[in-house]
């Protein structure tokens, strides 16, 4: 894998693993576009926050493995 791509994936994975609530809330706010609910009212479900963290860790580990393998 290209080292630039691995660093890019790290830049995505680490913040998602560290601050999953903020990223999940942002996704819910984007999903609420066009609905009658305001952006400030939406809240992510607990499973979405947990999934965001798990995916962030997975992306970061994948990027690290490919960064140091090449």
Tab-separated table of N, CA and C in Angstrom:
chain	number	residue	atom	x	y	z
A	1	UNK	N	0.864	-1.176	0.000
A	1	UNK	CA	0.000	0.000	0.000
A	1	UNK	C	0.905	1.232	0.000
A	2	UNK	N	0.426	2.237	-0.661
A	2	UNK	CA	1.132	3.504	-0.717
A	2	UNK	C	1.206	4.121	0.681
A	3	UNK	N	2.384	4.586	1.111
A	3	UNK	CA	2.497	5.184	2.448
A	3	UNK	C	1.600	6.411	2.640
A	4	UNK	N	1.368	7.160	1.573
A	4	UNK	CA	0.497	8.333	1.684
A	4	UNK	C	-0.928	7.895	1.992
A	5	UNK	N	-1.386	6.835	1.358
A	5	UNK	CA	-2.727	6.313	1.631
A	5	UNK	C	-2.813	5.781	3.067
A	6	UNK	N	-1.764	5.118	3.527
A	6	UNK	CA	-1.764	4.599	4.890
A	6	UNK	C	-1.851	5.740	5.907
A	7	UNK	N	-1.122	6.821	5.678
A	7	UNK	CA	-1.182	7.970	6.592
A	7	UNK	C	-2.563	8.617	6.531
A	8	UNK	N	-3.144	8.693	5.343
A	8	UNK	CA	-4.495	9.234	5.196
A	8	UNK	C	-5.499	8.389	5.985
A	9	UNK	N	-5.381	7.068	5.885
A	9	UNK	CA	-6.278	6.187	6.629
A	9	UNK	C	-6.069	6.326	8.134
A	10	UNK	N	-4.833	6.542	8.568
A	10	UNK	CA	-4.579	6.797	9.983
A	10	UNK	C	-5.259	8.083	10.430
A	11	UNK	N	-5.219	9.091	9.558
A	11	UNK	CA	-5.845	10.379	9.891
A	11	UNK	C	-7.361	10.251	9.999
A	12	UNK	N	-7.937	9.252	9.382
A	12	UNK	CA	-9.374	8.998	9.493
A	12	UNK	C	-9.672	8.063	10.666
A	13	UNK	N	-8.899	7.002	10.787
A	13	UNK	CA	-9.174	5.968	11.782
A	13	UNK	C	-8.958	6.398	13.217
A	14	UNK	N	-7.856	7.082	13.485
A	14	UNK	CA	-7.547	7.458	14.871
A	14	UNK	C	-8.593	8.404	15.459
A	15	UNK	N	-8.972	9.485	14.773
A	15	UNK	CA	-10.016	10.347	15.359
A	15	UNK	C	-11.353	9.628	15.561
A	16	UNK	N	-11.709	8.733	14.637
A	16	UNK	CA	-12.955	7.978	14.808
A	16	UNK	C	-12.882	7.055	16.017
A	17	UNK	N	-11.705	6.534	16.313
A	17	UNK	CA	-11.542	5.658	17.475
A	17	UNK	C	-11.517	6.455	18.776
A	18	UNK	N	-10.960	7.654	18.736
A	18	UNK	CA	-10.806	8.452	19.957
A	18	UNK	C	-12.070	9.248	20.289
A	19	UNK	N	-12.704	9.810	19.278
A	19	UNK	CA	-13.906	10.642	19.481
A	19	UNK	C	-15.086	10.089	18.684
A	20	UNK	N	-15.537	8.874	18.961
A	20	UNK	CA	-16.601	8.283	18.146
A	20	UNK	C	-17.942	9.009	18.269
A	21	UNK	N	-18.226	9.586	19.430
A	21	UNK	CA	-19.506	10.276	19.609
A	21	UNK	C	-19.617	11.477	18.666
A	22	UNK	N	-18.551	12.259	18.569
A	22	UNK	CA	-18.585	13.447	17.709
A	22	UNK	C	-18.798	13.071	16.246
A	23	UNK	N	-18.125	12.026	15.788
A	23	UNK	CA	-18.267	11.623	14.399
A	23	UNK	C	-19.635	11.000	14.131
A	24	UNK	N	-20.131	10.200	15.069
A	24	UNK	CA	-21.457	9.605	14.916
A	24	UNK	C	-22.532	10.689	14.927
A	25	UNK	N	-22.375	11.687	15.784
A	25	UNK	CA	-23.349	12.781	15.843
A	25	UNK	C	-23.328	13.569	14.538
A	26	UNK	N	-22.134	13.820	13.997
A	26	UNK	CA	-22.041	14.531	12.723
A	26	UNK	C	-22.744	13.742	11.610
A	27	UNK	N	-22.550	12.427	11.577
A	27	UNK	CA	-23.225	11.595	10.580
A	27	UNK	C	-24.747	11.698	10.729
A	28	UNK	N	-25.232	11.686	11.963
A	28	UNK	CA	-26.676	11.810	12.191
A	28	UNK	C	-27.179	13.182	11.763
A	29	UNK	N	-26.392	14.216	11.980
A	29	UNK	CA	-26.792	15.552	11.560
A	29	UNK	C	-26.870	15.633	10.041
A	30	UNK	N	-25.928	15.009	9.355
A	30	UNK	CA	-25.979	14.989	7.899
A	30	UNK	C	-27.201	14.205	7.435
A	31	UNK	N	-27.487	13.090	8.111
A	31	UNK	CA	-28.669	12.290	7.757
A	31	UNK	C	-29.972	13.052	7.996
A	32	UNK	N	-29.966	14.020	8.902
A	32	UNK	CA	-31.195	14.749	9.214
A	32	UNK	C	-31.503	15.866	8.220
A	33	UNK	N	-30.609	16.085	7.269
A	33	UNK	CA	-30.870	17.117	6.262
A	33	UNK	C	-32.143	16.737	5.506
A	34	UNK	N	-33.049	17.660	5.422
A	34	UNK	CA	-34.307	17.416	4.733
A	34	UNK	C	-35.431	16.950	5.646
A	35	UNK	N	-35.103	16.622	6.883
A	35	UNK	CA	-36.169	16.212	7.796
A	35	UNK	C	-36.657	17.425	8.578
A	36	UNK	N	-37.695	17.235	9.350
A	36	UNK	CA	-38.256	18.336	10.120
A	36	UNK	C	-37.535	18.551	11.447
A	37	UNK	N	-36.656	17.629	11.814
A	37	UNK	CA	-35.893	17.777	13.063
A	37	UNK	C	-34.698	18.689	12.823
A	38	UNK	N	-34.382	19.496	13.801
A	38	UNK	CA	-33.226	20.378	13.654
A	38	UNK	C	-31.942	19.606	13.953
A	39	UNK	N	-30.836	20.143	13.502
A	39	UNK	CA	-29.542	19.490	13.681
A	39	UNK	C	-29.207	19.313	15.154
A	40	UNK	N	-29.618	20.257	15.967
A	40	UNK	CA	-29.246	20.195	17.376
A	40	UNK	C	-30.029	19.122	18.143
A	41	UNK	N	-31.118	18.635	17.585
A	41	UNK	CA	-31.957	17.652	18.275
A	41	UNK	C	-31.530	16.207	18.044
A	42	UNK	N	-30.753	15.939	17.017
A	42	UNK	CA	-30.419	14.548	16.698
A	42	UNK	C	-29.327	14.034	17.635
A	43	UNK	N	-29.434	12.773	17.981
A	43	UNK	CA	-28.457	12.096	18.837
A	43	UNK	C	-28.180	10.722	18.236
A	44	UNK	N	-26.921	10.313	18.201
A	44	UNK	CA	-26.621	8.978	17.681
A	44	UNK	C	-26.985	7.894	18.697
A	45	UNK	N	-27.378	6.756	18.189
A	45	UNK	CA	-27.669	5.617	19.061
A	45	UNK	C	-26.357	5.068	19.626
A	46	UNK	N	-26.456	4.391	20.752
A	46	UNK	CA	-25.263	3.829	21.389
A	46	UNK	C	-24.550	2.852	20.465
A	47	UNK	N	-25.317	2.051	19.709
A	47	UNK	CA	-24.694	1.082	18.821
A	47	UNK	C	-23.914	1.790	17.714
A	48	UNK	N	-24.379	2.968	17.280
A	48	UNK	CA	-23.684	3.701	16.219
A	48	UNK	C	-22.360	4.259	16.729
A	49	UNK	N	-22.354	4.736	17.965
A	49	UNK	CA	-21.113	5.243	18.564
A	49	UNK	C	-20.110	4.094	18.714
A	50	UNK	N	-20.585	2.956	19.191
A	50	UNK	CA	-19.704	1.793	19.351
A	50	UNK	C	-19.175	1.314	18.006
A	51	UNK	N	-20.031	1.278	16.999
A	51	UNK	CA	-19.604	0.847	15.669
A	51	UNK	C	-18.592	1.817	15.075
A	52	UNK	N	-18.793	3.112	15.295
A	52	UNK	CA	-17.844	4.109	14.816
A	52	UNK	C	-16.474	3.891	15.442
A	53	UNK	N	-16.448	3.587	16.741
A	53	UNK	CA	-15.170	3.326	17.416
A	53	UNK	C	-14.498	2.076	16.853
A	54	UNK	N	-15.267	0.996	16.690
A	54	UNK	CA	-14.704	-0.260	16.197
A	54	UNK	C	-14.160	-0.087	14.778
A	55	UNK	N	-14.899	0.577	13.931
A	55	UNK	CA	-14.445	0.797	12.558
A	55	UNK	C	-13.203	1.689	12.552
A	56	UNK	N	-13.169	2.705	13.397
A	56	UNK	CA	-11.991	3.565	13.488
A	56	UNK	C	-10.752	2.794	13.914
A	57	UNK	N	-10.905	1.928	14.900
A	57	UNK	CA	-9.780	1.095	15.339
A	57	UNK	C	-9.339	0.166	14.218
A	58	UNK	N	-10.306	-0.426	13.524
A	58	UNK	CA	-9.978	-1.322	12.411
A	58	UNK	C	-9.230	-0.615	11.298
A	59	UNK	N	-9.674	0.575	10.937
A	59	UNK	CA	-9.004	1.343	9.885
A	59	UNK	C	-7.585	1.705	10.320
A	60	UNK	N	-7.434	2.138	11.570
A	60	UNK	CA	-6.114	2.521	12.069
A	60	UNK	C	-5.164	1.323	12.104
A	61	UNK	N	-5.652	0.179	12.564
A	61	UNK	CA	-4.797	-1.015	12.598
A	61	UNK	C	-4.414	-1.469	11.191
A	62	UNK	N	-5.355	-1.431	10.268
A	62	UNK	CA	-5.081	-1.791	8.882
A	62	UNK	C	-4.016	-0.869	8.282
A	63	UNK	N	-4.148	0.428	8.545
A	63	UNK	CA	-3.189	1.395	8.018
A	63	UNK	C	-1.816	1.179	8.632
A	64	UNK	N	-1.758	0.956	9.946
A	64	UNK	CA	-0.465	0.711	10.597
A	64	UNK	C	0.200	-0.546	10.073
A	65	UNK	N	-0.570	-1.605	9.901
A	65	UNK	CA	-0.023	-2.855	9.389
A	65	UNK	C	0.562	-2.662	7.994
A	66	UNK	N	-0.144	-1.922	7.164
A	66	UNK	CA	0.353	-1.703	5.807
A	66	UNK	C	1.486	-0.681	5.757
A	67	UNK	N	1.502	0.243	6.688
A	67	UNK	CA	2.573	1.228	6.722
A	67	UNK	C	3.900	0.579	7.116
A	68	UNK	N	3.867	-0.312	8.095
A	68	UNK	CA	5.095	-0.932	8.556
A	68	UNK	C	5.456	-2.199	7.787
A	69	UNK	N	4.520	-2.749	7.031
A	69	UNK	CA	4.824	-3.950	6.243
A	69	UNK	C	5.556	-3.587	4.951
A	70	UNK	N	5.338	-2.380	4.487
A	70	UNK	CA	5.923	-1.995	3.192
A	70	UNK	C	7.153	-1.242	3.385
